[in-house]
mmCIF file of N, CA and C in Angstrom:
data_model
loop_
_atom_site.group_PDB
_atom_site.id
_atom_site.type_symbol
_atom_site.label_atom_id
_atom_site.label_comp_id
_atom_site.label_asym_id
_atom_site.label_seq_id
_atom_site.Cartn_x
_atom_site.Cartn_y
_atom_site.Cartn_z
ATOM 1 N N UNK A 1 39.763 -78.375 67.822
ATOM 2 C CA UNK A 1 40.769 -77.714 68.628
ATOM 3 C C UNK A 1 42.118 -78.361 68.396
ATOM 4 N N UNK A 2 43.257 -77.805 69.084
ATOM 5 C CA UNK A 2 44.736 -78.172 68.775
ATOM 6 C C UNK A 2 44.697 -79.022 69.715
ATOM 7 N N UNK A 3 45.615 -80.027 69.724
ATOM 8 C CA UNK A 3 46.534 -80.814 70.469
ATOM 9 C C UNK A 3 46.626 -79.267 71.954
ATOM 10 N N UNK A 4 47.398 -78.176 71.739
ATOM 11 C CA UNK A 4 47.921 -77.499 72.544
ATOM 12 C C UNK A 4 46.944 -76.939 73.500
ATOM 13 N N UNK A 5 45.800 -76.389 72.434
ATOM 14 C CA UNK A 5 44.771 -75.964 73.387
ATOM 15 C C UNK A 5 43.481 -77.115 73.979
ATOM 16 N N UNK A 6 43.382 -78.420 73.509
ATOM 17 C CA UNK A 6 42.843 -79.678 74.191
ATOM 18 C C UNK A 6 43.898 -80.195 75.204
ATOM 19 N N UNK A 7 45.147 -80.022 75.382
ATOM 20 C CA UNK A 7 46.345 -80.583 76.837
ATOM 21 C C UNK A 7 45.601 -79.475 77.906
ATOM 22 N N UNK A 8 45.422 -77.767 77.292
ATOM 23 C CA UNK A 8 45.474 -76.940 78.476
ATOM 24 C C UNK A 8 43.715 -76.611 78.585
ATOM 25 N N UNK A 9 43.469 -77.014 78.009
ATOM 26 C CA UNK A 9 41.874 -77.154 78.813
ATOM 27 C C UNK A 9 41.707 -78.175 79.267
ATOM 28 N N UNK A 10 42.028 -79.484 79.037
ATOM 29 C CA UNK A 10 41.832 -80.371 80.481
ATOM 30 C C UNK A 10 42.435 -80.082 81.461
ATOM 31 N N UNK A 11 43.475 -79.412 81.321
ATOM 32 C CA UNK A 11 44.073 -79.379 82.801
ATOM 33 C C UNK A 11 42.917 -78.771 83.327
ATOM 34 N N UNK A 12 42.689 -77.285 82.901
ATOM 35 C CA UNK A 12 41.865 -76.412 83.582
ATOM 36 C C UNK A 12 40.349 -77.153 83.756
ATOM 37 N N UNK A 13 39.742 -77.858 83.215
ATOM 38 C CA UNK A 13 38.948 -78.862 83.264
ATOM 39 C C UNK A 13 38.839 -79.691 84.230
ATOM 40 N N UNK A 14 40.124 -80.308 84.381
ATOM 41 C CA UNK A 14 40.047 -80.940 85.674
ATOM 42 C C UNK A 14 40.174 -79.857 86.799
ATOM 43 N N UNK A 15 40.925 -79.021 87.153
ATOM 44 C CA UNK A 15 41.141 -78.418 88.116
ATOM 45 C C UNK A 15 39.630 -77.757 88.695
ATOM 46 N N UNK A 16 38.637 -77.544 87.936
ATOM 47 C CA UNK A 16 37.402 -76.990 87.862
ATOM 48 C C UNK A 16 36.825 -77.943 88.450
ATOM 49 N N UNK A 17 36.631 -79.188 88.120
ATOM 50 C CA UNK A 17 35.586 -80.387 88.002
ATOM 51 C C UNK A 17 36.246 -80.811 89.925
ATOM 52 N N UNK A 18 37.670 -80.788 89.969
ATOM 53 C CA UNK A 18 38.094 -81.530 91.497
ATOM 54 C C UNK A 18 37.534 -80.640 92.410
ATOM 55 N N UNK A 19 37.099 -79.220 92.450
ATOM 56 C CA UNK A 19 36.637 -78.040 93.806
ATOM 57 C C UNK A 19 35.636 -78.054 93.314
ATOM 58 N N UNK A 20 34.543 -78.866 92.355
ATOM 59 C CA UNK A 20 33.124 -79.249 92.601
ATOM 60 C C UNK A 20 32.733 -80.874 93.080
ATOM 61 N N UNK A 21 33.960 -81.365 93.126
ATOM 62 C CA UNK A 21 33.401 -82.640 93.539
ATOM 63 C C UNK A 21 33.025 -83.002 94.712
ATOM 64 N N UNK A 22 33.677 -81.864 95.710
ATOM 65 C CA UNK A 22 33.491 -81.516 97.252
ATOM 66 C C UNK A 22 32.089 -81.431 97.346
ATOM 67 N N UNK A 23 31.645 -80.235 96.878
ATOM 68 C CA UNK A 23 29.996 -80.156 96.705
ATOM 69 C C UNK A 23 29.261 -81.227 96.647
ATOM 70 N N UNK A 24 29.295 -81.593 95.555
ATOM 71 C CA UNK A 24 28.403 -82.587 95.100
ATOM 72 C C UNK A 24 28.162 -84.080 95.601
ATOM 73 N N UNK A 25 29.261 -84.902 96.477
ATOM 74 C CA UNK A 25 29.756 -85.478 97.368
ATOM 75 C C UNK A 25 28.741 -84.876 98.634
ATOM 76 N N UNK A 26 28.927 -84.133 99.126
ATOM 77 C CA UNK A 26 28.413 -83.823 100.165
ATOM 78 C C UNK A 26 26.809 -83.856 100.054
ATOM 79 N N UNK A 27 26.133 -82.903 98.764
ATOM 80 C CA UNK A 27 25.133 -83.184 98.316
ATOM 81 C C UNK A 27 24.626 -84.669 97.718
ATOM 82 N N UNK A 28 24.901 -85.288 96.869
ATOM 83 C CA UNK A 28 24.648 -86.552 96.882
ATOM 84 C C UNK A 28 24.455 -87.685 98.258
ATOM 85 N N UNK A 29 25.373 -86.767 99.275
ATOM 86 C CA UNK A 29 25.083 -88.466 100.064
ATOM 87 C C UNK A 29 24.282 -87.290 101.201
ATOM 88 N N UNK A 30 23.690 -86.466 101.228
ATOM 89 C CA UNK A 30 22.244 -86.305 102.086
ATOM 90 C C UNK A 30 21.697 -87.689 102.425
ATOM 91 N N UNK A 31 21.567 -88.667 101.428
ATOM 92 C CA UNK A 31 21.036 -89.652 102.329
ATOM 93 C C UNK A 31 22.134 -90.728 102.257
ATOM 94 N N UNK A 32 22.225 -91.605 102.968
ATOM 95 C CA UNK A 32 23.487 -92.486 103.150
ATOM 96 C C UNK A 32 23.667 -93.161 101.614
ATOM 97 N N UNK A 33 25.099 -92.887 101.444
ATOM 98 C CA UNK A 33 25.733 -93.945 100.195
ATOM 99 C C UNK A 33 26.874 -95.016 100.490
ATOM 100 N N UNK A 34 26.803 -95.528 99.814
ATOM 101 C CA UNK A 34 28.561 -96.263 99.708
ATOM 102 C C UNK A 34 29.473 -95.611 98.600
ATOM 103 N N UNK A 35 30.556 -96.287 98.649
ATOM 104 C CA UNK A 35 31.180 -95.311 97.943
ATOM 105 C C UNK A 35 30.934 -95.131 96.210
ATOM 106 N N UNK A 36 30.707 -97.175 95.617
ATOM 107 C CA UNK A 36 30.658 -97.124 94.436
ATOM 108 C C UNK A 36 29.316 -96.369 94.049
ATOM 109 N N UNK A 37 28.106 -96.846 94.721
ATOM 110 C CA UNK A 37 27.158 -96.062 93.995
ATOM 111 C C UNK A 37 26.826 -94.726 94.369
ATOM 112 N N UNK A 38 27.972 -93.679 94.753
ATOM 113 C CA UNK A 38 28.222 -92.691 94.895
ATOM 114 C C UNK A 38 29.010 -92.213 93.595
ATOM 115 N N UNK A 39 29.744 -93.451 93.362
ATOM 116 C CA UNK A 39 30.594 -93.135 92.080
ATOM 117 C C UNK A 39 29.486 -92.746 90.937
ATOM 118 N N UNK A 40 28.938 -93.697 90.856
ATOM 119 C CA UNK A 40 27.783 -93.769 89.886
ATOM 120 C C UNK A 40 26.676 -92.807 89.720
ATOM 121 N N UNK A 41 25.858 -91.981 91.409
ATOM 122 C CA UNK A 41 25.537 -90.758 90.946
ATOM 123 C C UNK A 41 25.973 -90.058 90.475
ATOM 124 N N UNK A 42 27.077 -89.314 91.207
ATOM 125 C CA UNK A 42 27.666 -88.340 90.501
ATOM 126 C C UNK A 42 28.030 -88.646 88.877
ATOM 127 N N UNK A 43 28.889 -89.922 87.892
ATOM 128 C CA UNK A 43 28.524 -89.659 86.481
ATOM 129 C C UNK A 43 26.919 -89.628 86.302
ATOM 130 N N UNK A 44 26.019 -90.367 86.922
ATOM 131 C CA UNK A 44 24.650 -90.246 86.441
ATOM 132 C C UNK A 44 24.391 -88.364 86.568
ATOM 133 N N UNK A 45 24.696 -88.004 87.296
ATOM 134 C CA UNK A 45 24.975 -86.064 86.944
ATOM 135 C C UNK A 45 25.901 -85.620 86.611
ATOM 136 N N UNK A 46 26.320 -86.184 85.496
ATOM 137 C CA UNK A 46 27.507 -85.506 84.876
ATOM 138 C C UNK A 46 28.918 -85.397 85.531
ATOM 139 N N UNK A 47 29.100 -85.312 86.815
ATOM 140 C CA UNK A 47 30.482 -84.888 86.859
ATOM 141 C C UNK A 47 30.607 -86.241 87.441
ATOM 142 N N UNK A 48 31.544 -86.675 86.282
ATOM 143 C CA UNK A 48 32.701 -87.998 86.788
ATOM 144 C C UNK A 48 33.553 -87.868 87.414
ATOM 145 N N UNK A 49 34.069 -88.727 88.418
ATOM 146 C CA UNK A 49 35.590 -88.861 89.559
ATOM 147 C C UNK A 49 35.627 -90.100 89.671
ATOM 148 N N UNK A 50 37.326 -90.315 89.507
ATOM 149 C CA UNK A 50 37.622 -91.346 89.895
ATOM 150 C C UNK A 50 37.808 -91.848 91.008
ATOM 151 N N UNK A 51 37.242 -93.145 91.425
ATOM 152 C CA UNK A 51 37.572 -93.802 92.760
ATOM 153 C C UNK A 51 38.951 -93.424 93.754
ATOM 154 N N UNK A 52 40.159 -93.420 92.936
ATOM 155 C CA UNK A 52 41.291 -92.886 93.688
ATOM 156 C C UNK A 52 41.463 -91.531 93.890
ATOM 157 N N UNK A 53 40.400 -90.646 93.357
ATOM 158 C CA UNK A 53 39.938 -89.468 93.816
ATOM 159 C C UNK A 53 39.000 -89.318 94.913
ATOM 160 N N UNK A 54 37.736 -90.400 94.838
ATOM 161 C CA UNK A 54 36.853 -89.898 95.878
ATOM 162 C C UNK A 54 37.249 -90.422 97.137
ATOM 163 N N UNK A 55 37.437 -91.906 96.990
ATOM 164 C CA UNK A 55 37.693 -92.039 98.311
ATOM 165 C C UNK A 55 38.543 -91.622 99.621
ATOM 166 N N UNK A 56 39.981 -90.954 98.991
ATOM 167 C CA UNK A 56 40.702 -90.001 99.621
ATOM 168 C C UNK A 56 39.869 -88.682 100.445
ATOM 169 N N UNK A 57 38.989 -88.485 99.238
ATOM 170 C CA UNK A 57 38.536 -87.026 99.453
ATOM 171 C C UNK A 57 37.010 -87.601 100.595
ATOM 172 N N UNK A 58 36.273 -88.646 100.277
ATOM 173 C CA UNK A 58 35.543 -89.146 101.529
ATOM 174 C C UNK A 58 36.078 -89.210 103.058
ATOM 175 N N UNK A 59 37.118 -89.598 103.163
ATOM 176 C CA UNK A 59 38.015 -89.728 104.411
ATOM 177 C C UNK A 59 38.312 -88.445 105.084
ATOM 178 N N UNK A 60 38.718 -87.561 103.843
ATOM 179 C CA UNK A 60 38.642 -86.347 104.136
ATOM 180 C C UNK A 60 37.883 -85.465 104.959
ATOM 181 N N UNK A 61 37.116 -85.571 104.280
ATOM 182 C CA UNK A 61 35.492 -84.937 104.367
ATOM 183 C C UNK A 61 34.948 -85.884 105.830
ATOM 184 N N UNK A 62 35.144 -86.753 106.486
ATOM 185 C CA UNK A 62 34.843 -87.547 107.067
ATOM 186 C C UNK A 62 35.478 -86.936 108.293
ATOM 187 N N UNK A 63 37.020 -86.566 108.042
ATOM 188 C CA UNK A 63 37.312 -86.128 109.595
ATOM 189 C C UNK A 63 37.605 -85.083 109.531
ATOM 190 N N UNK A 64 36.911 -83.806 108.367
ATOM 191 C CA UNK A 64 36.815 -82.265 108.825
ATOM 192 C C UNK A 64 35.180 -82.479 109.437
ATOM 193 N N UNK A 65 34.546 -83.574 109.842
ATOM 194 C CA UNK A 65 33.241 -83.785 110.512
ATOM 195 C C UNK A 65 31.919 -83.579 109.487
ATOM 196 N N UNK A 66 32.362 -83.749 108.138
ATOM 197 C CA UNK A 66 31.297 -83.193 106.871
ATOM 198 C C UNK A 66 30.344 -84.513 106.733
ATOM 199 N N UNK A 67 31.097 -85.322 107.002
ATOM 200 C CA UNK A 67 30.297 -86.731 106.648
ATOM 201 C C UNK A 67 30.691 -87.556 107.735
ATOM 202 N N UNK A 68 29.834 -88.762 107.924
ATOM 203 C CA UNK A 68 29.772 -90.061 109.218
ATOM 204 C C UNK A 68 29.852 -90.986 108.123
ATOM 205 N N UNK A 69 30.931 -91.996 108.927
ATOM 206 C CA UNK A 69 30.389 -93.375 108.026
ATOM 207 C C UNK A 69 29.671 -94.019 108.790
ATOM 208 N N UNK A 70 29.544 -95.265 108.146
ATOM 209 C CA UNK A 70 28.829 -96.779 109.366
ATOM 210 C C UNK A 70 28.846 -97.854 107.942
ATOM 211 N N UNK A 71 29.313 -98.651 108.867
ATOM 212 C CA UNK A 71 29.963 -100.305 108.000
ATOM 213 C C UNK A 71 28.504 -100.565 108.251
ATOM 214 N N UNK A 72 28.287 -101.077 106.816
ATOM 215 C CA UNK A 72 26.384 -102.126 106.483
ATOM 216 C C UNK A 72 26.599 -103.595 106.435
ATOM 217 N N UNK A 73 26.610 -104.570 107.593
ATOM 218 C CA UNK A 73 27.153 -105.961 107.200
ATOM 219 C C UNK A 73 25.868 -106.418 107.333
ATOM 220 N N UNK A 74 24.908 -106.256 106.997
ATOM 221 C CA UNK A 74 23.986 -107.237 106.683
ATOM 222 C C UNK A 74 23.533 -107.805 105.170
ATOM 223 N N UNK A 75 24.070 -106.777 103.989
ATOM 224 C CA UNK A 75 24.265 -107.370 103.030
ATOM 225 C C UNK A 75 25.799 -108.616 103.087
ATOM 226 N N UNK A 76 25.529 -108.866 101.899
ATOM 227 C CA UNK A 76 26.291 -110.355 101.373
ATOM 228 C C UNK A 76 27.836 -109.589 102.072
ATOM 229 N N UNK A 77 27.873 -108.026 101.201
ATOM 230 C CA UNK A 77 29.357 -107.972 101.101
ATOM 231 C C UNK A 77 28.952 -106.353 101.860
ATOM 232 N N UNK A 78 29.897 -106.506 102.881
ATOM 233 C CA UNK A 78 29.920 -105.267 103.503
ATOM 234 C C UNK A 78 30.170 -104.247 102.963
ATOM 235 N N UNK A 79 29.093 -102.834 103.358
ATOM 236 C CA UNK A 79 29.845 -101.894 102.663
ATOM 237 C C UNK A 79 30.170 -100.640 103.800
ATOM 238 N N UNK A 80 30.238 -99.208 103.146
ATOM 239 C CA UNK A 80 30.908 -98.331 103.990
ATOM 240 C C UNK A 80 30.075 -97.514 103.408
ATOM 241 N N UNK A 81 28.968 -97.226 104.195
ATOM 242 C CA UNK A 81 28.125 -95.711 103.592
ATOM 243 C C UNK A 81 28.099 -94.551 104.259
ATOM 244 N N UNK A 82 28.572 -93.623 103.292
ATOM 245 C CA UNK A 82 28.360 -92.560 104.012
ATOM 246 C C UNK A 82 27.277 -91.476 104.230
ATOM 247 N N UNK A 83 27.007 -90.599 104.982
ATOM 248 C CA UNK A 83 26.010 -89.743 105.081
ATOM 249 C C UNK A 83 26.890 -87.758 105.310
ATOM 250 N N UNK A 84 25.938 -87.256 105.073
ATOM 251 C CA UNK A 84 26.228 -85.871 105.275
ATOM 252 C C UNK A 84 25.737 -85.730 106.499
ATOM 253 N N UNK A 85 26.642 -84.925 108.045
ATOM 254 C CA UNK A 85 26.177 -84.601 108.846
ATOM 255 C C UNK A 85 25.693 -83.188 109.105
ATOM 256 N N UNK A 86 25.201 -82.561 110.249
ATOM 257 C CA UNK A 86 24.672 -81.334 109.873
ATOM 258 C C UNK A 86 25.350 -80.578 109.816
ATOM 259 N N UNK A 87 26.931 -80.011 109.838
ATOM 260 C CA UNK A 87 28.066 -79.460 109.637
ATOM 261 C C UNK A 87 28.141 -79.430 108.524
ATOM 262 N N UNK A 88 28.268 -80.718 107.378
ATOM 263 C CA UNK A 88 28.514 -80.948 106.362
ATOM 264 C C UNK A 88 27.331 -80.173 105.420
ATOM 265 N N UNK A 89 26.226 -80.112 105.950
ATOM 266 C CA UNK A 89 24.820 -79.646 105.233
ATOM 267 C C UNK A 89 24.952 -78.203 105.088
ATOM 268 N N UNK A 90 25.223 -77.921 106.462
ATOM 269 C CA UNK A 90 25.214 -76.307 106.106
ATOM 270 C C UNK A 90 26.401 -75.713 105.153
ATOM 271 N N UNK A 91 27.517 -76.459 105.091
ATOM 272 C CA UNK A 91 28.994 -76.676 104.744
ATOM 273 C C UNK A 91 28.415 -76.224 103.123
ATOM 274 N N UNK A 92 27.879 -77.386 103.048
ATOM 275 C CA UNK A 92 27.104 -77.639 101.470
ATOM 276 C C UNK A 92 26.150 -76.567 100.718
ATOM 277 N N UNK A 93 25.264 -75.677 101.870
ATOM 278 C CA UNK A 93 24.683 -74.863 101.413
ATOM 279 C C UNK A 93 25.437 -73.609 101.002
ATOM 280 N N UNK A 94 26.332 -73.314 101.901
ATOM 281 C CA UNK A 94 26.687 -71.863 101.316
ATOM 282 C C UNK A 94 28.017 -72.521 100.681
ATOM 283 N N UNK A 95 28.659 -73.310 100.084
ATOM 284 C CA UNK A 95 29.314 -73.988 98.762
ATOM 285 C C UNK A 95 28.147 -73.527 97.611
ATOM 286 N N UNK A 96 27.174 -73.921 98.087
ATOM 287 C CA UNK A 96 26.357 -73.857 96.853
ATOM 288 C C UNK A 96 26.099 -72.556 95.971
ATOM 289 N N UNK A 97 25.630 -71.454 97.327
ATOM 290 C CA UNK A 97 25.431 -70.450 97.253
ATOM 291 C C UNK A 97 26.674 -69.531 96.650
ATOM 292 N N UNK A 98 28.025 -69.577 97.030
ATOM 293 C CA UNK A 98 29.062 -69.526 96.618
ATOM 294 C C UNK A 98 29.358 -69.847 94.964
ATOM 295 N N UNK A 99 29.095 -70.934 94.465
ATOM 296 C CA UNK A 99 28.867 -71.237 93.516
ATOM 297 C C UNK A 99 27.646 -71.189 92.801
ATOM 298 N N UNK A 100 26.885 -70.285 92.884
ATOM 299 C CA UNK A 100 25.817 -69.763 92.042
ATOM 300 C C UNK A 100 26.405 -68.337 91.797
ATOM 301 N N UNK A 101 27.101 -67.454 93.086
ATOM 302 C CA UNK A 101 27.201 -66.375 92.900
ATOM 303 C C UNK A 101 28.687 -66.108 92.038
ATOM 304 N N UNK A 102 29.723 -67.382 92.103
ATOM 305 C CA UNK A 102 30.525 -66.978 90.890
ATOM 306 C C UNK A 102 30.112 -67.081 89.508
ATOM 307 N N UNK A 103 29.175 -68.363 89.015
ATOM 308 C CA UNK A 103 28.302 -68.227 88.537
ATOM 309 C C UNK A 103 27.884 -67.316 87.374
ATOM 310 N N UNK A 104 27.049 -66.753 88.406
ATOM 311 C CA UNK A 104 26.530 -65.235 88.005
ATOM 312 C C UNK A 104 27.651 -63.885 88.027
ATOM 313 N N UNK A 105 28.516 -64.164 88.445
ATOM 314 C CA UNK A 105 29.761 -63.686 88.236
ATOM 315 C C UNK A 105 30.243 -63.350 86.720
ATOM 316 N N UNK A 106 30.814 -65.008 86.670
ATOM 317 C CA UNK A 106 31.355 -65.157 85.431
ATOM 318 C C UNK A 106 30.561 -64.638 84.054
ATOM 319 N N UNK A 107 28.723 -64.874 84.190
ATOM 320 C CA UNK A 107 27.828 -64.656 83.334
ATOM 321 C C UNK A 107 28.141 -62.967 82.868
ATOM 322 N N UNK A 108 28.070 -62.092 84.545
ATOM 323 C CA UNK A 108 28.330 -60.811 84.108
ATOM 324 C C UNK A 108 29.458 -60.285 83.583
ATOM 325 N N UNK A 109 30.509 -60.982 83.877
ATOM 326 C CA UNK A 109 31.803 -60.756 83.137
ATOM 327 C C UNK A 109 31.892 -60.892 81.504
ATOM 328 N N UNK A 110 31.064 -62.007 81.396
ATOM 329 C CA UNK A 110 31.324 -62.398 79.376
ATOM 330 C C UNK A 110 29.889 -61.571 78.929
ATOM 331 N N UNK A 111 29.297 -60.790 79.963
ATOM 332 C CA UNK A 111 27.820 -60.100 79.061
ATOM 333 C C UNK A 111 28.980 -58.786 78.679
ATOM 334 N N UNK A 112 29.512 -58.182 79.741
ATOM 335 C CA UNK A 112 30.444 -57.017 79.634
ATOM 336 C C UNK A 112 31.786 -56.999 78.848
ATOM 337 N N UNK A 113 32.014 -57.923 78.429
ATOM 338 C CA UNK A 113 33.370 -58.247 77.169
ATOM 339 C C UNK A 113 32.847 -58.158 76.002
ATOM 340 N N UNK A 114 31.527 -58.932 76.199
ATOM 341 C CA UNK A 114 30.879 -58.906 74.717
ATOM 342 C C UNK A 114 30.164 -58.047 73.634
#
């Protein structure tokens, strides 16, 4: 690819990858995380974010009521894990559903061009 068309597909790349990280965030911490090895599922499934991305967007998500934290000081080094509450769950399901049905959207769109 060009220089021109590799600048304007990351953009669009990223812009794609930041309104799934909501999802997947929410899905990943079903059961309580902290933040780094939250970092770390999500690349362990493919979609990478950076720390000065998630944690903004945790806080976020934290006081539209999607997620609870609770400080863990019984390890060495305290951490901050979060969980999905049941707002956040259902939040998560029809995200999901939403995103299957553009999805299948988009699929029927490039069967009908083609």
């Amino acid at each position: 690819m060009s220089d021109g068309v590799d600048a304007v597909l990351g953009t669009h790349l990223q812009e794609l990858r930041r309104g799934s990280v909501v999802l997947a965030s929410l899905l990943a911490c079903m059961r309580p995380r902290y933040g780094y090895a939250l970092l770390t599922t999500l690349a362990e499934a493919g979609i990478s974010t950076e720390a000065n991305t998630l944690y903004p967007l945790l806080r976020r998500l934290e006081g539209q009521g999607l997620l609870n934290s609770t400080w863990r000081t019984e390890e060495p080094r305290p951490r901050k894990y979060y969980e999905t509450t049941a707002l956040g769950a259902q939040t998560a399901e029809l995200l999901h559903s939403e995103w299957q049905a553009l999805g299948a959207s988009y699929t029927d769109l490039r069967k009908a061009e083609t």
